[in-house]
PDB file of C-alpha atoms in Angstrom:
ATOM      1  CA  UNK A 121     119.354 122.354  63.764  1.00 49.00           C
ATOM      2  CA  UNK A 122     116.895 124.112  66.061  1.00 56.00           C
ATOM      3  CA  UNK A 123     116.925 127.352  64.057  1.00 57.00           C
ATOM      4  CA  UNK A 124     116.869 125.704  60.655  1.00 58.00           C
ATOM      5  CA  UNK A 125     113.658 125.463  58.678  1.00 59.00           C
ATOM      6  CA  UNK A 126     111.980 122.047  58.527  1.00 61.00           C
ATOM      7  CA  UNK A 127     113.265 119.930  55.664  1.00 62.00           C
ATOM      8  CA  UNK A 128     110.496 118.733  53.352  1.00 69.00           C
ATOM      9  CA  UNK A 129     111.713 115.547  51.658  1.00 76.00           C
ATOM     10  CA  UNK A 130     108.421 115.060  49.766  1.00 84.00           C
ATOM     11  CA  UNK A 131     109.707 112.921  46.903  1.00 90.00           C
ATOM     12  CA  UNK A 132     111.818 110.777  49.248  1.00 91.00           C
ATOM     13  CA  UNK A 133     108.909 110.400  51.659  1.00 92.00           C
ATOM     14  CA  UNK A 134     106.551 109.295  48.893  1.00 95.00           C
ATOM     15  CA  UNK A 135     109.068 106.779  47.548  1.00 95.00           C
ATOM     16  CA  UNK A 136     109.852 105.479  51.027  1.00 96.00           C
ATOM     17  CA  UNK A 137     106.227 104.900  52.000  1.00 96.00           C
ATOM     18  CA  UNK A 138     105.281 103.395  48.638  1.00 97.00           C
ATOM     19  CA  UNK A 139     108.302 101.099  48.854  1.00 98.00           C
ATOM     20  CA  UNK A 140     107.325  99.894  52.333  1.00 98.00           C
ATOM     21  CA  UNK A 141     103.696  99.497  51.229  1.00 98.00           C
ATOM     22  CA  UNK A 142     104.694  97.285  48.281  1.00 98.00           C
ATOM     23  CA  UNK A 143     107.112  95.302  50.465  1.00 98.00           C
ATOM     24  CA  UNK A 144     104.383  94.781  53.090  1.00 98.00           C
ATOM     25  CA  UNK A 145     101.875  93.670  50.447  1.00 99.00           C
ATOM     26  CA  UNK A 146     104.349  91.149  49.061  1.00 98.00           C
ATOM     27  CA  UNK A 147     105.056  89.938  52.590  1.00 98.00           C
ATOM     28  CA  UNK A 148     101.331  89.579  53.280  1.00 98.00           C
ATOM     29  CA  UNK A 149     100.828  87.497  50.128  1.00 98.00           C
ATOM     30  CA  UNK A 150     103.860  85.301  50.790  1.00 97.00           C
ATOM     31  CA  UNK A 151     102.964  84.703  54.448  1.00 98.00           C
ATOM     32  CA  UNK A 152      99.253  84.218  53.735  1.00 97.00           C
ATOM     33  CA  UNK A 153      99.675  80.962  51.805  1.00 95.00           C
ATOM     34  CA  UNK A 154     101.462  79.220  54.680  1.00 96.00           C
ATOM     35  CA  UNK A 155      99.367  80.966  57.337  1.00 98.00           C
ATOM     36  CA  UNK A 156      95.986  79.918  55.933  1.00 97.00           C
ATOM     37  CA  UNK A 157      97.262  76.465  54.974  1.00 97.00           C
ATOM     38  CA  UNK A 158      98.156  75.806  58.611  1.00 97.00           C
ATOM     39  CA  UNK A 159      94.816  77.180  59.825  1.00 96.00           C
ATOM     40  CA  UNK A 160      92.859  75.059  57.340  1.00 97.00           C
ATOM     41  CA  UNK A 161      94.761  71.780  57.804  1.00 97.00           C
ATOM     42  CA  UNK A 162      95.611  71.970  61.505  1.00 96.00           C
ATOM     43  CA  UNK A 163      94.054  73.493  64.614  1.00 95.00           C
ATOM     44  CA  UNK A 164      94.569  76.921  66.184  1.00 97.00           C
ATOM     45  CA  UNK A 165      97.044  75.518  68.714  1.00 97.00           C
ATOM     46  CA  UNK A 166      99.368  74.341  65.954  1.00 98.00           C
ATOM     47  CA  UNK A 167      99.236  77.756  64.301  1.00 98.00           C
ATOM     48  CA  UNK A 168     100.733  79.347  67.420  1.00 98.00           C
ATOM     49  CA  UNK A 169     102.837  76.461  68.708  1.00 98.00           C
ATOM     50  CA  UNK A 170     104.485  74.899  65.649  1.00 97.00           C
ATOM     51  CA  UNK A 171     107.225  76.993  64.079  1.00 96.00           C
ATOM     52  CA  UNK A 172     107.311  77.863  60.380  1.00 95.00           C
ATOM     53  CA  UNK A 173     109.021  75.264  58.194  1.00 93.00           C
ATOM     54  CA  UNK A 174     112.480  76.752  57.491  1.00 92.00           C
ATOM     55  CA  UNK A 175     112.362  75.445  53.898  1.00 93.00           C
ATOM     56  CA  UNK A 176     109.086  77.239  53.125  1.00 94.00           C
ATOM     57  CA  UNK A 177     109.161  80.549  51.247  1.00 95.00           C
ATOM     58  CA  UNK A 178     107.350  82.141  54.197  1.00 96.00           C
ATOM     59  CA  UNK A 179     110.475  81.541  56.324  1.00 96.00           C
ATOM     60  CA  UNK A 180     112.418  83.831  53.992  1.00 97.00           C
ATOM     61  CA  UNK A 181     109.757  86.511  54.317  1.00 98.00           C
ATOM     62  CA  UNK A 182     109.793  86.082  58.076  1.00 97.00           C
ATOM     63  CA  UNK A 183     113.536  86.829  57.997  1.00 97.00           C
ATOM     64  CA  UNK A 184     112.984  89.821  55.703  1.00 98.00           C
ATOM     65  CA  UNK A 185     110.363  91.051  58.158  1.00 98.00           C
ATOM     66  CA  UNK A 186     112.896  91.032  60.988  1.00 97.00           C
ATOM     67  CA  UNK A 187     115.460  92.898  58.886  1.00 97.00           C
ATOM     68  CA  UNK A 188     112.836  95.447  57.793  1.00 97.00           C
ATOM     69  CA  UNK A 189     112.443  96.643  61.375  1.00 97.00           C
ATOM     70  CA  UNK A 190     115.918  98.164  61.147  1.00 96.00           C
ATOM     71  CA  UNK A 191     114.972 100.101  58.015  1.00 95.00           C
ATOM     72  CA  UNK A 192     111.678 101.272  59.536  1.00 95.00           C
ATOM     73  CA  UNK A 193     113.727 103.462  61.875  1.00 93.00           C
ATOM     74  CA  UNK A 194     113.974 105.800  58.877  1.00 93.00           C
ATOM     75  CA  UNK A 195     110.372 106.782  59.714  1.00 92.00           C
ATOM     76  CA  UNK A 196     111.735 108.529  62.794  1.00 91.00           C
ATOM     77  CA  UNK A 197     114.432 110.256  60.731  1.00 89.00           C
ATOM     78  CA  UNK A 198     111.789 111.769  58.459  1.00 88.00           C
ATOM     79  CA  UNK A 199     109.893 113.111  61.480  1.00 88.00           C
ATOM     80  CA  UNK A 200     113.064 114.721  62.825  1.00 86.00           C
ATOM     81  CA  UNK A 201     113.929 116.282  59.452  1.00 84.00           C
ATOM     82  CA  UNK A 202     110.405 117.690  59.182  1.00 83.00           C
ATOM     83  CA  UNK A 203     110.660 118.920  62.792  1.00 82.00           C
ATOM     84  CA  UNK A 204     107.583 116.940  63.747  1.00 86.00           C
ATOM     85  CA  UNK A 205     107.193 115.790  67.358  1.00 88.00           C
ATOM     86  CA  UNK A 206     108.354 112.220  67.958  1.00 91.00           C
ATOM     87  CA  UNK A 207     105.788 111.000  70.472  1.00 93.00           C
ATOM     88  CA  UNK A 208     106.544 108.304  73.036  1.00 94.00           C
ATOM     89  CA  UNK A 209     104.329 105.755  71.255  1.00 94.00           C
ATOM     90  CA  UNK A 210     106.321 106.181  68.048  1.00 94.00           C
ATOM     91  CA  UNK A 211     109.885 105.759  69.317  1.00 94.00           C
ATOM     92  CA  UNK A 212     108.944 103.166  71.953  1.00 96.00           C
ATOM     93  CA  UNK A 213     107.092 101.099  69.360  1.00 96.00           C
ATOM     94  CA  UNK A 214     109.930 101.171  66.825  1.00 95.00           C
ATOM     95  CA  UNK A 215     112.668 100.486  69.379  1.00 95.00           C
ATOM     96  CA  UNK A 216     110.991  97.671  71.297  1.00 97.00           C
ATOM     97  CA  UNK A 217     109.649  95.917  68.181  1.00 97.00           C
ATOM     98  CA  UNK A 218     113.155  95.893  66.706  1.00 96.00           C
ATOM     99  CA  UNK A 219     114.535  94.179  69.815  1.00 97.00           C
ATOM    100  CA  UNK A 220     111.627  91.736  70.122  1.00 97.00           C
ATOM    101  CA  UNK A 221     111.720  90.680  66.463  1.00 97.00           C
ATOM    102  CA  UNK A 222     115.397  89.775  66.644  1.00 96.00           C
ATOM    103  CA  UNK A 223     114.835  87.957  69.947  1.00 96.00           C
ATOM    104  CA  UNK A 224     111.964  85.985  68.391  1.00 96.00           C
ATOM    105  CA  UNK A 225     114.044  85.121  65.334  1.00 95.00           C
ATOM    106  CA  UNK A 226     116.812  83.708  67.515  1.00 93.00           C
ATOM    107  CA  UNK A 227     114.283  81.744  69.585  1.00 92.00           C
ATOM    108  CA  UNK A 228     112.343  80.514  66.493  1.00 91.00           C
ATOM    109  CA  UNK A 229     109.094  81.657  68.073  1.00 97.00           C
ATOM    110  CA  UNK A 230     106.129  79.807  66.531  1.00 98.00           C
ATOM    111  CA  UNK A 231     103.575  82.502  67.378  1.00 98.00           C
ATOM    112  CA  UNK A 232     105.532  84.858  65.127  1.00 97.00           C
ATOM    113  CA  UNK A 233     103.491  83.342  62.302  1.00 98.00           C
ATOM    114  CA  UNK A 234     100.552  85.379  63.615  1.00 98.00           C
ATOM    115  CA  UNK A 235     102.536  88.459  64.593  1.00 98.00           C
ATOM    116  CA  UNK A 236     104.298  88.753  61.229  1.00 98.00           C
ATOM    117  CA  UNK A 237     101.153  88.105  59.214  1.00 98.00           C
ATOM    118  CA  UNK A 238      99.201  90.745  61.135  1.00 98.00           C
ATOM    119  CA  UNK A 239     101.971  93.317  60.925  1.00 98.00           C
ATOM    120  CA  UNK A 240     102.541  92.837  57.206  1.00 98.00           C
ATOM    121  CA  UNK A 241      98.801  93.220  56.546  1.00 98.00           C
ATOM    122  CA  UNK A 242      98.367  96.316  58.718  1.00 98.00           C
ATOM    123  CA  UNK A 243     101.498  97.933  57.286  1.00 98.00           C
ATOM    124  CA  UNK A 244     100.215  97.320  53.758  1.00 98.00           C
ATOM    125  CA  UNK A 245      97.293  99.596  54.539  1.00 98.00           C
ATOM    126  CA  UNK A 246      99.204 102.041  56.752  1.00 98.00           C
ATOM    127  CA  UNK A 247     102.111 102.760  54.415  1.00 98.00           C
ATOM    128  CA  UNK A 248      99.782 103.027  51.424  1.00 98.00           C
ATOM    129  CA  UNK A 249      97.898 105.698  53.350  1.00 98.00           C
ATOM    130  CA  UNK A 250     101.134 107.473  54.301  1.00 96.00           C
ATOM    131  CA  UNK A 251     102.333 107.397  50.705  1.00 96.00           C
ATOM    132  CA  UNK A 252      99.104 108.884  49.374  1.00 97.00           C
ATOM    133  CA  UNK A 253      99.002 111.623  52.016  1.00 96.00           C
ATOM    134  CA  UNK A 254     102.674 112.443  51.338  1.00 93.00           C
ATOM    135  CA  UNK A 255     101.697 112.824  47.680  1.00 94.00           C
ATOM    136  CA  UNK A 256      99.124 115.387  48.742  1.00 93.00           C
ATOM    137  CA  UNK A 257      95.867 113.456  48.837  1.00 95.00           C
ATOM    138  CA  UNK A 258      93.561 114.078  51.768  1.00 95.00           C
ATOM    139  CA  UNK A 259      91.164 111.566  53.274  1.00 96.00           C
ATOM    140  CA  UNK A 260      88.269 111.695  55.766  1.00 95.00           C
ATOM    141  CA  UNK A 261      89.292 111.237  59.386  1.00 94.00           C
ATOM    142  CA  UNK A 262      87.453 107.921  59.313  1.00 96.00           C
ATOM    143  CA  UNK A 263      90.360 106.445  57.326  1.00 97.00           C
ATOM    144  CA  UNK A 264      93.039 107.312  59.894  1.00 96.00           C
ATOM    145  CA  UNK A 265      90.655 106.158  62.644  1.00 97.00           C
ATOM    146  CA  UNK A 266      90.256 102.820  60.869  1.00 98.00           C
ATOM    147  CA  UNK A 267      94.027 102.373  60.571  1.00 98.00           C
ATOM    148  CA  UNK A 268      94.533 103.136  64.271  1.00 98.00           C
ATOM    149  CA  UNK A 269      91.725 100.668  65.037  1.00 98.00           C
ATOM    150  CA  UNK A 270      93.491  97.985  62.975  1.00 98.00           C
ATOM    151  CA  UNK A 271      96.714  98.635  64.883  1.00 98.00           C
ATOM    152  CA  UNK A 272      94.897  98.423  68.218  1.00 98.00           C
ATOM    153  CA  UNK A 273      93.140  95.174  67.270  1.00 98.00           C
ATOM    154  CA  UNK A 274      96.529  93.769  66.234  1.00 98.00           C
ATOM    155  CA  UNK A 275      97.867  94.466  69.729  1.00 98.00           C
ATOM    156  CA  UNK A 276      94.822  92.954  71.439  1.00 98.00           C
ATOM    157  CA  UNK A 277      95.172  89.788  69.341  1.00 99.00           C
ATOM    158  CA  UNK A 278      98.841  89.695  70.357  1.00 98.00           C
ATOM    159  CA  UNK A 279      97.840  89.793  74.034  1.00 99.00           C
ATOM    160  CA  UNK A 280      95.298  87.008  73.458  1.00 99.00           C
ATOM    161  CA  UNK A 281      97.822  84.773  71.690  1.00 98.00           C
ATOM    162  CA  UNK A 282     100.365  85.351  74.468  1.00 98.00           C
ATOM    163  CA  UNK A 283      97.784  84.312  77.075  1.00 98.00           C
ATOM    164  CA  UNK A 284      96.846  81.263  75.005  1.00 99.00           C
ATOM    165  CA  UNK A 285     100.477  80.142  74.686  1.00 98.00           C
ATOM    166  CA  UNK A 286     100.960  80.653  78.430  1.00 98.00           C
ATOM    167  CA  UNK A 287      97.939  78.410  79.056  1.00 98.00           C
ATOM    168  CA  UNK A 288      99.294  75.701  76.748  1.00 98.00           C
ATOM    169  CA  UNK A 289     102.808  75.792  78.219  1.00 98.00           C
ATOM    170  CA  UNK A 290     102.264  76.475  81.898  1.00 97.00           C
ATOM    171  CA  UNK A 291      98.834  74.995  82.626  1.00 98.00           C
ATOM    172  CA  UNK A 292      98.567  72.048  80.230  1.00 97.00           C
ATOM    173  CA  UNK A 293     102.360  71.554  80.075  1.00 97.00           C
ATOM    174  CA  UNK A 294     102.119  70.915  76.359  1.00 97.00           C
ATOM    175  CA  UNK A 295     104.792  71.578  73.733  1.00 96.00           C
ATOM    176  CA  UNK A 296     104.796  75.068  72.258  1.00 97.00           C
ATOM    177  CA  UNK A 297     107.746  76.558  70.378  1.00 97.00           C
ATOM    178  CA  UNK A 298     108.144  79.761  72.346  1.00 97.00           C
ATOM    179  CA  UNK A 299     110.625  80.236  75.165  1.00 97.00           C
ATOM    180  CA  UNK A 300     109.409  81.485  78.543  1.00 97.00           C
ATOM    181  CA  UNK A 301     111.530  84.612  78.249  1.00 97.00           C
ATOM    182  CA  UNK A 302     110.150  85.410  74.796  1.00 97.00           C
ATOM    183  CA  UNK A 303     106.594  84.764  75.966  1.00 98.00           C
ATOM    184  CA  UNK A 304     106.923  87.160  78.899  1.00 98.00           C
ATOM    185  CA  UNK A 305     108.572  89.730  76.630  1.00 97.00           C
ATOM    186  CA  UNK A 306     105.795  89.265  74.087  1.00 98.00           C
ATOM    187  CA  UNK A 307     102.985  89.646  76.614  1.00 98.00           C
ATOM    188  CA  UNK A 308     104.572  92.745  78.120  1.00 98.00           C
ATOM    189  CA  UNK A 309     105.051  94.610  74.865  1.00 98.00           C
ATOM    190  CA  UNK A 310     101.687  93.683  73.353  1.00 98.00           C
ATOM    191  CA  UNK A 311      99.879  94.697  76.530  1.00 98.00           C
ATOM    192  CA  UNK A 312     101.748  98.002  76.645  1.00 98.00           C
ATOM    193  CA  UNK A 313     101.078  98.583  72.938  1.00 98.00           C
ATOM    194  CA  UNK A 314      97.371  97.858  73.393  1.00 98.00           C
ATOM    195  CA  UNK A 315      97.134 100.407  76.211  1.00 98.00           C
ATOM    196  CA  UNK A 316      99.190 103.022  74.330  1.00 98.00           C
ATOM    197  CA  UNK A 317      97.251 102.651  71.072  1.00 98.00           C
ATOM    198  CA  UNK A 318      93.900 102.830  72.866  1.00 97.00           C
ATOM    199  CA  UNK A 319      95.092 105.951  74.668  1.00 97.00           C
ATOM    200  CA  UNK A 320      96.277 107.417  71.341  1.00 96.00           C
ATOM    201  CA  UNK A 321      92.896 106.627  69.751  1.00 96.00           C
ATOM    202  CA  UNK A 322      90.994 108.342  72.562  1.00 95.00           C
ATOM    203  CA  UNK A 323      93.228 111.430  72.523  1.00 94.00           C
ATOM    204  CA  UNK A 324      93.252 111.702  68.733  1.00 94.00           C
ATOM    205  CA  UNK A 325      89.608 111.020  67.949  1.00 94.00           C
ATOM    206  CA  UNK A 326      87.403 111.015  71.059  1.00 92.00           C
ATOM    207  CA  UNK A 327      88.799 113.727  73.360  1.00 82.00           C
ATOM    208  CA  UNK A 328      87.125 117.132  73.589  1.00 67.00           C
ATOM    209  CA  UNK A 329      90.046 118.755  71.777  1.00 68.00           C
ATOM    210  CA  UNK A 330      89.871 116.258  68.910  1.00 68.00           C
ATOM    211  CA  UNK A 331      86.097 116.620  68.587  1.00 62.00           C
ATOM    212  CA  UNK A 332      86.340 120.414  68.681  1.00 61.00           C
ATOM    213  CA  UNK A 333      89.011 120.338  65.964  1.00 61.00           C
ATOM    214  CA  UNK A 334      86.735 118.128  63.875  1.00 57.00           C
ATOM    215  CA  UNK A 335      83.888 120.633  64.153  1.00 48.00           C
ATOM    216  CA  UNK A 336      85.981 123.672  63.147  1.00 45.00           C
TER     217      UNK A 336
END
């Protein structure tokens, strides 16, 4: 494998990314109706503390979201076939999200309404970008910077929601549909993701090496 030339699965890569982009867009649309209905008819606390109605169509798309995390591991396979470096952020993110999503599904975590909605929306943009670049289109660096910024903001919002739920449960002793174990797990991974994505942003776009590469 080491001495073999990198495999270039261009057509498969395009199809894969376009497929995930379309799936994410459909998930965003399906989750958005329930998400914004809750925000408009209830308060913020209910949006993070009351679980999704299992009879609502958004519950199906929440389940599909969890299952999709298994298939997203194919992203790593493409990197290996192309002999691209699999950085820590990539494999850690895919592995830990897979575990957390299944844990949240079992625990019927209410805050997943936010996490799933954000992830579907960000992935709609991200996989569209990946599909277009796999096709051969090139974009200004501002586009990839914007996508990384969206990912980072997603993680920061995740940290905020975790802190909010902790306040509701442990300070006000109010009802919130998220187990203590899931909450601690959630806070830990979102905090680590926020730090890792900010570090990735700095190294990729703000470091001396990145700025020098931009100038040349």
